[in-house]
Structure formats: C-alpha cells, structure tokens
Amino acid sequence: MLLKDSFYAVNSINEIDGAIQAVISIDPDHAIFEGHFPGNPVTPGVVQMEIIKELLSVHFNRSLKLKSMNNCKFLAILNPQVSPEVQIKITLLPTDSDSIKISGVIAKDDLNFLKIQAEYC
C-alpha cells in the first residue's frame, strides 16, 4: 500500500449489499500537500484513484492494478482541512472474468469529490 496508514487511515470498512463502504481520514499535514498546494491543500485526483484501488486490494486481500477506466470525474476539490473525513462507496459490478469492475464515489455527505467506473485485475 502506497498511501494507507500514511496519507489516510481507514476508520471503518464494511461490505453492505454488494458495496464496499468505508470511512477514511486524510492527514492534512502529509508531505504531498507541501507541493499540492501550500496553504490550500488539494488532494490530487490520482491519489483519490489510488485510495479506491487500495481499499479494493484490502477487501480482496490481493494486489490489484487498474485495467481500464470507463469514466472518471472529479466533481469538487477535496481539501483535507475542510473535509478530513470522507465516505467511500465502491459498488461491485458483474464481470465475466477474474477482473473486478466497480462504480465508486468519494464523498462527504451530499458533496461528491470523485466518481469512477473502472476495472482492476
């Protein structure tokens, strides 16, 4: 895991009705924010995508890599000083192979930061 336990901590993670639901806390003092951006931290999109992948890896207890991405939208700025704790919902979609297809969201209450549809192997 690149970011788990350093950039973010998992407060809870459960599977409910075919979806992985997690609550994480982001460290607003992490070194990544020194360059992205000092005084106004913004969680990079690639970091948000990595969090989704890492939570899937934890859930399935195996290393995963991104195979394809059908859709990925960054809808709001994820500032850890404003929203240090966020909810993640990853819905598992049917597939004909050993890969894992998902539809995922990173949000705080009704504010969505990331929506993604992707496949991992």
PDB file of N, CA and C in Angstrom, residues 7-111:
ATOM      1  N   PHE A   7      -0.902   8.488   4.330  1.00  0.00           N
ATOM      2  CA  PHE A   7      -1.700   9.586   3.795  1.00  0.00           C
ATOM      3  C   PHE A   7      -3.116   9.574   4.376  1.00  0.00           C
ATOM      4  N   TYR A   8      -3.651   8.368   4.546  1.00  0.00           N
ATOM      5  CA  TYR A   8      -5.002   8.238   5.093  1.00  0.00           C
ATOM      6  C   TYR A   8      -5.070   7.035   6.032  1.00  0.00           C
ATOM      7  N   ALA A   9      -6.066   7.090   6.915  1.00  0.00           N
ATOM      8  CA  ALA A   9      -6.338   5.979   7.828  1.00  0.00           C
ATOM      9  C   ALA A   9      -7.764   5.500   7.578  1.00  0.00           C
ATOM     10  N   VAL A  10      -7.957   4.203   7.655  1.00  0.00           N
ATOM     11  CA  VAL A  10      -9.288   3.624   7.489  1.00  0.00           C
ATOM     12  C   VAL A  10      -9.969   3.606   8.856  1.00  0.00           C
ATOM     13  N   ASN A  11     -11.046   4.363   8.975  1.00  0.00           N
ATOM     14  CA  ASN A  11     -11.816   4.398  10.223  1.00  0.00           C
ATOM     15  C   ASN A  11     -12.791   3.240  10.306  1.00  0.00           C
ATOM     16  N   SER A  12     -13.375   2.888   9.152  1.00  0.00           N
ATOM     17  CA  SER A  12     -14.273   1.732   9.083  1.00  0.00           C
ATOM     18  C   SER A  12     -14.346   1.260   7.647  1.00  0.00           C
ATOM     19  N   ILE A  13     -14.599  -0.037   7.494  1.00  0.00           N
ATOM     20  CA  ILE A  13     -14.796  -0.606   6.161  1.00  0.00           C
ATOM     21  C   ILE A  13     -15.697  -1.824   6.317  1.00  0.00           C
ATOM     22  N   ASN A  14     -16.752  -1.877   5.494  1.00  0.00           N
ATOM     23  CA  ASN A  14     -17.731  -2.963   5.542  1.00  0.00           C
ATOM     24  C   ASN A  14     -18.229  -3.243   4.143  1.00  0.00           C
ATOM     25  N   GLU A  15     -18.751  -4.447   3.946  1.00  0.00           N
ATOM     26  CA  GLU A  15     -19.451  -4.748   2.702  1.00  0.00           C
ATOM     27  C   GLU A  15     -20.934  -4.824   3.032  1.00  0.00           C
ATOM     28  N   ILE A  16     -21.717  -3.990   2.365  1.00  0.00           N
ATOM     29  CA  ILE A  16     -23.150  -3.928   2.601  1.00  0.00           C
ATOM     30  C   ILE A  16     -23.863  -3.956   1.250  1.00  0.00           C
ATOM     31  N   ASP A  17     -24.693  -4.959   1.047  1.00  0.00           N
ATOM     32  CA  ASP A  17     -25.494  -5.069  -0.188  1.00  0.00           C
ATOM     33  C   ASP A  17     -24.646  -4.978  -1.449  1.00  0.00           C
ATOM     34  N   GLY A  18     -23.529  -5.706  -1.503  1.00  0.00           N
ATOM     35  CA  GLY A  18     -22.696  -5.742  -2.700  1.00  0.00           C
ATOM     36  C   GLY A  18     -21.830  -4.521  -2.908  1.00  0.00           C
ATOM     37  N   ALA A  19     -21.710  -3.690  -1.882  1.00  0.00           N
ATOM     38  CA  ALA A  19     -20.877  -2.493  -1.990  1.00  0.00           C
ATOM     39  C   ALA A  19     -19.919  -2.418  -0.802  1.00  0.00           C
ATOM     40  N   ILE A  20     -18.704  -1.999  -1.084  1.00  0.00           N
ATOM     41  CA  ILE A  20     -17.728  -1.750  -0.026  1.00  0.00           C
ATOM     42  C   ILE A  20     -17.938  -0.312   0.425  1.00  0.00           C
ATOM     43  N   GLN A  21     -18.186  -0.142   1.704  1.00  0.00           N
ATOM     44  CA  GLN A  21     -18.396   1.197   2.249  1.00  0.00           C
ATOM     45  C   GLN A  21     -17.331   1.453   3.304  1.00  0.00           C
ATOM     46  N   ALA A  22     -16.636   2.563   3.146  1.00  0.00           N
ATOM     47  CA  ALA A  22     -15.539   2.893   4.049  1.00  0.00           C
ATOM     48  C   ALA A  22     -15.618   4.353   4.454  1.00  0.00           C
ATOM     49  N   VAL A  23     -15.064   4.626   5.609  1.00  0.00           N
ATOM     50  CA  VAL A  23     -14.849   5.991   6.057  1.00  0.00           C
ATOM     51  C   VAL A  23     -13.360   6.113   6.326  1.00  0.00           C
ATOM     52  N   ILE A  24     -12.737   7.128   5.728  1.00  0.00           N
ATOM     53  CA  ILE A  24     -11.297   7.325   5.920  1.00  0.00           C
ATOM     54  C   ILE A  24     -11.035   8.739   6.423  1.00  0.00           C
ATOM     55  N   SER A  25      -9.892   8.901   7.068  1.00  0.00           N
ATOM     56  CA  SER A  25      -9.415  10.219   7.486  1.00  0.00           C
ATOM     57  C   SER A  25      -8.128  10.514   6.741  1.00  0.00           C
ATOM     58  N   ILE A  26      -8.071  11.680   6.125  1.00  0.00           N
ATOM     59  CA  ILE A  26      -6.891  12.112   5.373  1.00  0.00           C
ATOM     60  C   ILE A  26      -6.036  12.989   6.280  1.00  0.00           C
ATOM     61  N   ASP A  27      -4.731  12.778   6.250  1.00  0.00           N
ATOM     62  CA  ASP A  27      -3.794  13.573   7.046  1.00  0.00           C
ATOM     63  C   ASP A  27      -3.536  14.902   6.336  1.00  0.00           C
ATOM     64  N   PRO A  28      -4.091  16.009   6.848  1.00  0.00           N
ATOM     65  CA  PRO A  28      -3.906  17.299   6.171  1.00  0.00           C
ATOM     66  C   PRO A  28      -2.474  17.824   6.251  1.00  0.00           C
ATOM     67  N   ASP A  29      -1.641  17.193   7.088  1.00  0.00           N
ATOM     68  CA  ASP A  29      -0.246  17.613   7.232  1.00  0.00           C
ATOM     69  C   ASP A  29       0.712  16.729   6.438  1.00  0.00           C
ATOM     70  N   HIS A  30       0.191  15.833   5.617  1.00  0.00           N
ATOM     71  CA  HIS A  30       1.043  14.938   4.829  1.00  0.00           C
ATOM     72  C   HIS A  30       1.925  15.749   3.871  1.00  0.00           C
ATOM     73  N   ALA A  31       3.105  15.250   3.608  1.00  0.00           N
ATOM     74  CA  ALA A  31       4.089  15.948   2.759  1.00  0.00           C
ATOM     75  C   ALA A  31       3.578  16.235   1.345  1.00  0.00           C
ATOM     76  N   ILE A  32       2.638  15.456   0.861  1.00  0.00           N
ATOM     77  CA  ILE A  32       2.123  15.679  -0.501  1.00  0.00           C
ATOM     78  C   ILE A  32       1.517  17.072  -0.645  1.00  0.00           C
ATOM     79  N   PHE A  33       0.984  17.610   0.440  1.00  0.00           N
ATOM     80  CA  PHE A  33       0.328  18.915   0.376  1.00  0.00           C
ATOM     81  C   PHE A  33       1.319  20.078   0.389  1.00  0.00           C
ATOM     82  N   GLU A  34       2.586  19.789   0.626  1.00  0.00           N
ATOM     83  CA  GLU A  34       3.605  20.845   0.537  1.00  0.00           C
ATOM     84  C   GLU A  34       3.742  21.339  -0.900  1.00  0.00           C
ATOM     85  N   GLY A  35       3.455  20.456  -1.847  1.00  0.00           N
ATOM     86  CA  GLY A  35       3.544  20.845  -3.257  1.00  0.00           C
ATOM     87  C   GLY A  35       2.184  20.934  -3.929  1.00  0.00           C
ATOM     88  N   HIS A  36       1.125  20.578  -3.216  1.00  0.00           N
ATOM     89  CA  HIS A  36      -0.195  20.484  -3.851  1.00  0.00           C
ATOM     90  C   HIS A  36      -1.292  20.951  -2.902  1.00  0.00           C
ATOM     91  N   PHE A  37      -1.401  22.038  -2.406  1.00  0.00           N
ATOM     92  CA  PHE A  37      -0.675  23.289  -2.581  1.00  0.00           C
ATOM     93  C   PHE A  37      -0.499  23.904  -1.199  1.00  0.00           C
ATOM     94  N   PRO A  38       0.635  24.494  -0.907  1.00  0.00           N
ATOM     95  CA  PRO A  38       0.884  25.045   0.435  1.00  0.00           C
ATOM     96  C   PRO A  38      -0.182  26.081   0.820  1.00  0.00           C
ATOM     97  N   GLY A  39      -0.738  25.905   2.014  1.00  0.00           N
ATOM     98  CA  GLY A  39      -1.745  26.837   2.496  1.00  0.00           C
ATOM     99  C   GLY A  39      -3.151  26.577   1.981  1.00  0.00           C
ATOM    100  N   ASN A  40      -3.275  25.816   0.907  1.00  0.00           N
ATOM    101  CA  ASN A  40      -4.577  25.472   0.326  1.00  0.00           C
ATOM    102  C   ASN A  40      -4.501  24.052  -0.236  1.00  0.00           C
ATOM    103  N   PRO A  41      -4.445  23.052   0.651  1.00  0.00           N
ATOM    104  CA  PRO A  41      -4.216  21.679   0.184  1.00  0.00           C
ATOM    105  C   PRO A  41      -5.347  21.139  -0.685  1.00  0.00           C
ATOM    106  N   VAL A  42      -4.952  20.484  -1.759  1.00  0.00           N
ATOM    107  CA  VAL A  42      -5.876  19.841  -2.689  1.00  0.00           C
ATOM    108  C   VAL A  42      -5.408  18.403  -2.852  1.00  0.00           C
ATOM    109  N   THR A  43      -6.313  17.467  -2.597  1.00  0.00           N
ATOM    110  CA  THR A  43      -5.967  16.054  -2.769  1.00  0.00           C
ATOM    111  C   THR A  43      -5.944  15.743  -4.260  1.00  0.00           C
ATOM    112  N   PRO A  44      -4.770  15.365  -4.796  1.00  0.00           N
ATOM    113  CA  PRO A  44      -4.665  15.091  -6.232  1.00  0.00           C
ATOM    114  C   PRO A  44      -5.624  13.983  -6.684  1.00  0.00           C
ATOM    115  N   GLY A  45      -6.132  14.114  -7.908  1.00  0.00           N
ATOM    116  CA  GLY A  45      -7.043  13.110  -8.451  1.00  0.00           C
ATOM    117  C   GLY A  45      -6.431  11.730  -8.492  1.00  0.00           C
ATOM    118  N   VAL A  46      -5.164  11.632  -8.878  1.00  0.00           N
ATOM    119  CA  VAL A  46      -4.512  10.324  -8.951  1.00  0.00           C
ATOM    120  C   VAL A  46      -4.424   9.688  -7.561  1.00  0.00           C
ATOM    121  N   VAL A  47      -4.323  10.502  -6.526  1.00  0.00           N
ATOM    122  CA  VAL A  47      -4.297   9.990  -5.158  1.00  0.00           C
ATOM    123  C   VAL A  47      -5.680   9.452  -4.783  1.00  0.00           C
ATOM    124  N   GLN A  48      -6.722  10.153  -5.173  1.00  0.00           N
ATOM    125  CA  GLN A  48      -8.074   9.663  -4.907  1.00  0.00           C
ATOM    126  C   GLN A  48      -8.315   8.323  -5.611  1.00  0.00           C
ATOM    127  N   MET A  49      -7.835   8.202  -6.844  1.00  0.00           N
ATOM    128  CA  MET A  49      -7.959   6.938  -7.572  1.00  0.00           C
ATOM    129  C   MET A  49      -7.168   5.833  -6.880  1.00  0.00           C
ATOM    130  N   GLU A  50      -6.001   6.146  -6.357  1.00  0.00           N
ATOM    131  CA  GLU A  50      -5.177   5.169  -5.642  1.00  0.00           C
ATOM    132  C   GLU A  50      -5.874   4.696  -4.370  1.00  0.00           C
ATOM    133  N   ILE A  51      -6.550   5.583  -3.676  1.00  0.00           N
ATOM    134  CA  ILE A  51      -7.283   5.195  -2.466  1.00  0.00           C
ATOM    135  C   ILE A  51      -8.342   4.147  -2.799  1.00  0.00           C
ATOM    136  N   ILE A  52      -9.079   4.350  -3.879  1.00  0.00           N
ATOM    137  CA  ILE A  52     -10.085   3.370  -4.321  1.00  0.00           C
ATOM    138  C   ILE A  52      -9.414   2.019  -4.560  1.00  0.00           C
ATOM    139  N   LYS A  53      -8.314   2.025  -5.294  1.00  0.00           N
ATOM    140  CA  LYS A  53      -7.610   0.777  -5.608  1.00  0.00           C
ATOM    141  C   LYS A  53      -7.106   0.092  -4.340  1.00  0.00           C
ATOM    142  N   GLU A  54      -6.558   0.865  -3.415  1.00  0.00           N
ATOM    143  CA  GLU A  54      -6.027   0.287  -2.185  1.00  0.00           C
ATOM    144  C   GLU A  54      -7.138  -0.318  -1.327  1.00  0.00           C
ATOM    145  N   LEU A  55      -8.281   0.337  -1.259  1.00  0.00           N
ATOM    146  CA  LEU A  55      -9.390  -0.225  -0.484  1.00  0.00           C
ATOM    147  C   LEU A  55      -9.892  -1.523  -1.115  1.00  0.00           C
ATOM    148  N   LEU A  56      -9.915  -1.583  -2.441  1.00  0.00           N
ATOM    149  CA  LEU A  56     -10.260  -2.831  -3.123  1.00  0.00           C
ATOM    150  C   LEU A  56      -9.235  -3.923  -2.809  1.00  0.00           C
ATOM    151  N   SER A  57      -7.965  -3.557  -2.817  1.00  0.00           N
ATOM    152  CA  SER A  57      -6.900  -4.522  -2.513  1.00  0.00           C
ATOM    153  C   SER A  57      -7.046  -5.078  -1.102  1.00  0.00           C
ATOM    154  N   VAL A  58      -7.391  -4.208  -0.156  1.00  0.00           N
ATOM    155  CA  VAL A  58      -7.603  -4.660   1.223  1.00  0.00           C
ATOM    156  C   VAL A  58      -8.796  -5.608   1.269  1.00  0.00           C
ATOM    157  N   HIS A  59      -9.880  -5.223   0.625  1.00  0.00           N
ATOM    158  CA  HIS A  59     -11.098  -6.030   0.655  1.00  0.00           C
ATOM    159  C   HIS A  59     -10.870  -7.425   0.053  1.00  0.00           C
ATOM    160  N   PHE A  60     -10.188  -7.472  -1.084  1.00  0.00           N
ATOM    161  CA  PHE A  60      -9.973  -8.747  -1.772  1.00  0.00           C
ATOM    162  C   PHE A  60      -8.680  -9.442  -1.356  1.00  0.00           C
ATOM    163  N   ASN A  61      -7.912  -8.791  -0.483  1.00  0.00           N
ATOM    164  CA  ASN A  61      -6.663  -9.350   0.035  1.00  0.00           C
ATOM    165  C   ASN A  61      -5.715  -9.790  -1.083  1.00  0.00           C
ATOM    166  N   ARG A  62      -5.571  -8.908  -2.060  1.00  0.00           N
ATOM    167  CA  ARG A  62      -4.634  -9.167  -3.157  1.00  0.00           C
ATOM    168  C   ARG A  62      -4.234  -7.851  -3.804  1.00  0.00           C
ATOM    169  N   SER A  63      -3.089  -7.877  -4.412  1.00  0.00           N
ATOM    170  CA  SER A  63      -2.585  -6.696  -5.111  1.00  0.00           C
ATOM    171  C   SER A  63      -3.364  -6.521  -6.412  1.00  0.00           C
ATOM    172  N   LEU A  64      -3.763  -5.298  -6.692  1.00  0.00           N
ATOM    173  CA  LEU A  64      -4.536  -5.014  -7.896  1.00  0.00           C
ATOM    174  C   LEU A  64      -3.874  -3.906  -8.702  1.00  0.00           C
ATOM    175  N   LYS A  65      -4.179  -3.894  -9.992  1.00  0.00           N
ATOM    176  CA  LYS A  65      -3.762  -2.773 -10.836  1.00  0.00           C
ATOM    177  C   LYS A  65      -4.934  -2.400 -11.731  1.00  0.00           C
ATOM    178  N   LEU A  66      -4.947  -1.146 -12.127  1.00  0.00           N
ATOM    179  CA  LEU A  66      -6.005  -0.635 -12.989  1.00  0.00           C
ATOM    180  C   LEU A  66      -5.890  -1.268 -14.364  1.00  0.00           C
ATOM    181  N   LYS A  67      -6.973  -1.869 -14.833  1.00  0.00           N
ATOM    182  CA  LYS A  67      -7.005  -2.488 -16.157  1.00  0.00           C
ATOM    183  C   LYS A  67      -7.608  -1.531 -17.180  1.00  0.00           C
ATOM    184  N   SER A  68      -8.734  -0.915 -16.820  1.00  0.00           N
ATOM    185  CA  SER A  68      -9.378   0.052 -17.710  1.00  0.00           C
ATOM    186  C   SER A  68     -10.264   0.970 -16.878  1.00  0.00           C
ATOM    187  N   MET A  69     -10.551   2.124 -17.468  1.00  0.00           N
ATOM    188  CA  MET A  69     -11.403   3.091 -16.799  1.00  0.00           C
ATOM    189  C   MET A  69     -12.439   3.577 -17.805  1.00  0.00           C
ATOM    190  N   ASN A  70     -13.705   3.334 -17.497  1.00  0.00           N
ATOM    191  CA  ASN A  70     -14.777   3.766 -18.392  1.00  0.00           C
ATOM    192  C   ASN A  70     -15.117   5.234 -18.190  1.00  0.00           C
ATOM    193  N   ASN A  71     -15.006   5.680 -16.945  1.00  0.00           N
ATOM    194  CA  ASN A  71     -15.402   7.040 -16.627  1.00  0.00           C
ATOM    195  C   ASN A  71     -14.720   7.454 -15.330  1.00  0.00           C
ATOM    196  N   CYS A  72     -14.298   8.696 -15.258  1.00  0.00           N
ATOM    197  CA  CYS A  72     -13.718   9.236 -14.038  1.00  0.00           C
ATOM    198  C   CYS A  72     -13.950  10.741 -14.037  1.00  0.00           C
ATOM    199  N   LYS A  73     -14.649  11.210 -13.004  1.00  0.00           N
ATOM    200  CA  LYS A  73     -14.956  12.637 -12.917  1.00  0.00           C
ATOM    201  C   LYS A  73     -14.558  13.151 -11.542  1.00  0.00           C
ATOM    202  N   PHE A  74     -13.862  14.269 -11.541  1.00  0.00           N
ATOM    203  CA  PHE A  74     -13.516  14.968 -10.308  1.00  0.00           C
ATOM    204  C   PHE A  74     -14.488  16.134 -10.209  1.00  0.00           C
ATOM    205  N   LEU A  75     -15.376  16.069  -9.235  1.00  0.00           N
ATOM    206  CA  LEU A  75     -16.513  16.976  -9.185  1.00  0.00           C
ATOM    207  C   LEU A  75     -16.343  18.138  -8.215  1.00  0.00           C
ATOM    208  N   ALA A  76     -15.429  17.993  -7.264  1.00  0.00           N
ATOM    209  CA  ALA A  76     -15.194  19.054  -6.282  1.00  0.00           C
ATOM    210  C   ALA A  76     -13.781  18.893  -5.740  1.00  0.00           C
ATOM    211  N   ILE A  77     -13.238  19.983  -5.213  1.00  0.00           N
ATOM    212  CA  ILE A  77     -11.897  19.950  -4.618  1.00  0.00           C
ATOM    213  C   ILE A  77     -11.975  19.283  -3.254  1.00  0.00           C
ATOM    214  N   LEU A  78     -11.135  18.276  -3.054  1.00  0.00           N
ATOM    215  CA  LEU A  78     -11.063  17.588  -1.766  1.00  0.00           C
ATOM    216  C   LEU A  78      -9.930  18.212  -0.954  1.00  0.00           C
ATOM    217  N   ASN A  79     -10.301  19.140  -0.097  1.00  0.00           N
ATOM    218  CA  ASN A  79      -9.355  19.828   0.782  1.00  0.00           C
ATOM    219  C   ASN A  79      -9.431  19.152   2.150  1.00  0.00           C
ATOM    220  N   PRO A  80      -8.353  18.503   2.610  1.00  0.00           N
ATOM    221  CA  PRO A  80      -8.397  17.765   3.870  1.00  0.00           C
ATOM    222  C   PRO A  80      -8.522  18.651   5.100  1.00  0.00           C
ATOM    223  N   GLN A  81      -8.292  19.938   4.944  1.00  0.00           N
ATOM    224  CA  GLN A  81      -8.517  20.840   6.072  1.00  0.00           C
ATOM    225  C   GLN A  81     -10.017  21.105   6.252  1.00  0.00           C
ATOM    226  N   VAL A  82     -10.762  21.076   5.163  1.00  0.00           N
ATOM    227  CA  VAL A  82     -12.200  21.292   5.195  1.00  0.00           C
ATOM    228  C   VAL A  82     -12.937  19.965   5.408  1.00  0.00           C
ATOM    229  N   SER A  83     -12.474  18.910   4.745  1.00  0.00           N
ATOM    230  CA  SER A  83     -13.109  17.586   4.814  1.00  0.00           C
ATOM    231  C   SER A  83     -12.053  16.521   5.126  1.00  0.00           C
ATOM    232  N   PRO A  84     -11.590  16.454   6.369  1.00  0.00           N
ATOM    233  CA  PRO A  84     -10.564  15.460   6.689  1.00  0.00           C
ATOM    234  C   PRO A  84     -11.100  14.029   6.689  1.00  0.00           C
ATOM    235  N   GLU A  85     -12.416  13.878   6.894  1.00  0.00           N
ATOM    236  CA  GLU A  85     -13.022  12.550   6.894  1.00  0.00           C
ATOM    237  C   GLU A  85     -14.008  12.461   5.745  1.00  0.00           C
ATOM    238  N   VAL A  86     -13.878  11.421   4.913  1.00  0.00           N
ATOM    239  CA  VAL A  86     -14.758  11.239   3.761  1.00  0.00           C
ATOM    240  C   VAL A  86     -15.291   9.816   3.723  1.00  0.00           C
ATOM    241  N   GLN A  87     -16.407   9.676   3.022  1.00  0.00           N
ATOM    242  CA  GLN A  87     -17.013   8.359   2.838  1.00  0.00           C
ATOM    243  C   GLN A  87     -16.700   7.860   1.427  1.00  0.00           C
ATOM    244  N   ILE A  88     -16.479   6.569   1.355  1.00  0.00           N
ATOM    245  CA  ILE A  88     -16.208   5.949   0.057  1.00  0.00           C
ATOM    246  C   ILE A  88     -17.171   4.790  -0.120  1.00  0.00           C
ATOM    247  N   LYS A  89     -17.810   4.765  -1.281  1.00  0.00           N
ATOM    248  CA  LYS A  89     -18.697   3.651  -1.619  1.00  0.00           C
ATOM    249  C   LYS A  89     -18.237   3.078  -2.942  1.00  0.00           C
ATOM    250  N   ILE A  90     -17.940   1.792  -2.927  1.00  0.00           N
ATOM    251  CA  ILE A  90     -17.478   1.090  -4.119  1.00  0.00           C
ATOM    252  C   ILE A  90     -18.460  -0.040  -4.400  1.00  0.00           C
ATOM    253  N   THR A  91     -19.251   0.122  -5.449  1.00  0.00           N
ATOM    254  CA  THR A  91     -20.217  -0.903  -5.830  1.00  0.00           C
ATOM    255  C   THR A  91     -19.542  -1.887  -6.768  1.00  0.00           C
ATOM    256  N   LEU A  92     -19.640  -3.161  -6.429  1.00  0.00           N
ATOM    257  CA  LEU A  92     -19.045  -4.221  -7.242  1.00  0.00           C
ATOM    258  C   LEU A  92     -20.022  -4.593  -8.355  1.00  0.00           C
ATOM    259  N   LEU A  93     -19.527  -4.581  -9.593  1.00  0.00           N
ATOM    260  CA  LEU A  93     -20.368  -4.853 -10.757  1.00  0.00           C
ATOM    261  C   LEU A  93     -20.060  -6.236 -11.318  1.00  0.00           C
ATOM    262  N   PRO A  94     -21.043  -6.876 -11.945  1.00  0.00           N
ATOM    263  CA  PRO A  94     -20.812  -8.205 -12.524  1.00  0.00           C
ATOM    264  C   PRO A  94     -19.766  -8.172 -13.633  1.00  0.00           C
ATOM    265  N   THR A  95     -18.993  -9.255 -13.730  1.00  0.00           N
ATOM    266  CA  THR A  95     -17.986  -9.390 -14.779  1.00  0.00           C
ATOM    267  C   THR A  95     -17.867 -10.856 -15.185  1.00  0.00           C
ATOM    268  N   ASP A  96     -17.417 -11.095 -16.410  1.00  0.00           N
ATOM    269  CA  ASP A  96     -17.265 -12.463 -16.911  1.00  0.00           C
ATOM    270  C   ASP A  96     -15.856 -13.002 -16.717  1.00  0.00           C
ATOM    271  N   SER A  97     -14.995 -12.229 -16.061  1.00  0.00           N
ATOM    272  CA  SER A  97     -13.602 -12.654 -15.912  1.00  0.00           C
ATOM    273  C   SER A  97     -13.183 -12.556 -14.447  1.00  0.00           C
ATOM    274  N   ASP A  98     -11.885 -12.750 -14.216  1.00  0.00           N
ATOM    275  CA  ASP A  98     -11.348 -12.641 -12.858  1.00  0.00           C
ATOM    276  C   ASP A  98     -11.119 -11.194 -12.450  1.00  0.00           C
ATOM    277  N   SER A  99     -11.381 -10.282 -13.351  1.00  0.00           N
ATOM    278  CA  SER A  99     -11.180  -8.873 -13.033  1.00  0.00           C
ATOM    279  C   SER A  99     -12.309  -8.385 -12.120  1.00  0.00           C
ATOM    280  N   ILE A 100     -12.123  -7.198 -11.569  1.00  0.00           N
ATOM    281  CA  ILE A 100     -13.082  -6.597 -10.649  1.00  0.00           C
ATOM    282  C   ILE A 100     -13.571  -5.291 -11.269  1.00  0.00           C
ATOM    283  N   LYS A 101     -14.855  -5.223 -11.581  1.00  0.00           N
ATOM    284  CA  LYS A 101     -15.449  -4.000 -12.116  1.00  0.00           C
ATOM    285  C   LYS A 101     -16.153  -3.271 -10.982  1.00  0.00           C
ATOM    286  N   ILE A 102     -15.993  -1.951 -10.984  1.00  0.00           N
ATOM    287  CA  ILE A 102     -16.579  -1.164  -9.903  1.00  0.00           C
ATOM    288  C   ILE A 102     -17.186   0.144 -10.413  1.00  0.00           C
ATOM    289  N   SER A 103     -18.045   0.662  -9.600  1.00  0.00           N
ATOM    290  CA  SER A 103     -18.520   2.030  -9.706  1.00  0.00           C
ATOM    291  C   SER A 103     -18.281   2.620  -8.324  1.00  0.00           C
ATOM    292  N   GLY A 104     -17.505   3.690  -8.248  1.00  0.00           N
ATOM    293  CA  GLY A 104     -17.121   4.212  -6.942  1.00  0.00           C
ATOM    294  C   GLY A 104     -17.351   5.699  -6.787  1.00  0.00           C
ATOM    295  N   VAL A 105     -17.497   6.119  -5.526  1.00  0.00           N
ATOM    296  CA  VAL A 105     -17.703   7.523  -5.196  1.00  0.00           C
ATOM    297  C   VAL A 105     -16.914   7.846  -3.929  1.00  0.00           C
ATOM    298  N   ILE A 106     -16.243   8.986  -3.928  1.00  0.00           N
ATOM    299  CA  ILE A 106     -15.676   9.565  -2.714  1.00  0.00           C
ATOM    300  C   ILE A 106     -16.504  10.806  -2.424  1.00  0.00           C
ATOM    301  N   ALA A 107     -17.052  10.888  -1.204  1.00  0.00           N
ATOM    302  CA  ALA A 107     -17.987  11.960  -0.883  1.00  0.00           C
ATOM    303  C   ALA A 107     -17.883  12.376   0.581  1.00  0.00           C
ATOM    304  N   LYS A 108     -18.455  13.512   0.856  1.00  0.00           N
ATOM    305  CA  LYS A 108     -18.675  13.999   2.219  1.00  0.00           C
ATOM    306  C   LYS A 108     -20.118  14.465   2.244  1.00  0.00           C
ATOM    307  N   ASP A 109     -20.960  13.723   2.948  1.00  0.00           N
ATOM    308  CA  ASP A 109     -22.396  13.997   2.968  1.00  0.00           C
ATOM    309  C   ASP A 109     -22.925  13.998   1.533  1.00  0.00           C
ATOM    310  N   ASP A 110     -23.475  15.101   1.053  1.00  0.00           N
ATOM    311  CA  ASP A 110     -24.040  15.154  -0.305  1.00  0.00           C
ATOM    312  C   ASP A 110     -23.079  15.698  -1.349  1.00  0.00           C
ATOM    313  N   LEU A 111     -21.844  15.992  -0.946  1.00  0.00           N
ATOM    314  CA  LEU A 111     -20.848  16.547  -1.863  1.00  0.00           C
ATOM    315  C   LEU A 111     -19.957  15.430  -2.393  1.00  0.00           C
TER     316      LEU A 111
END
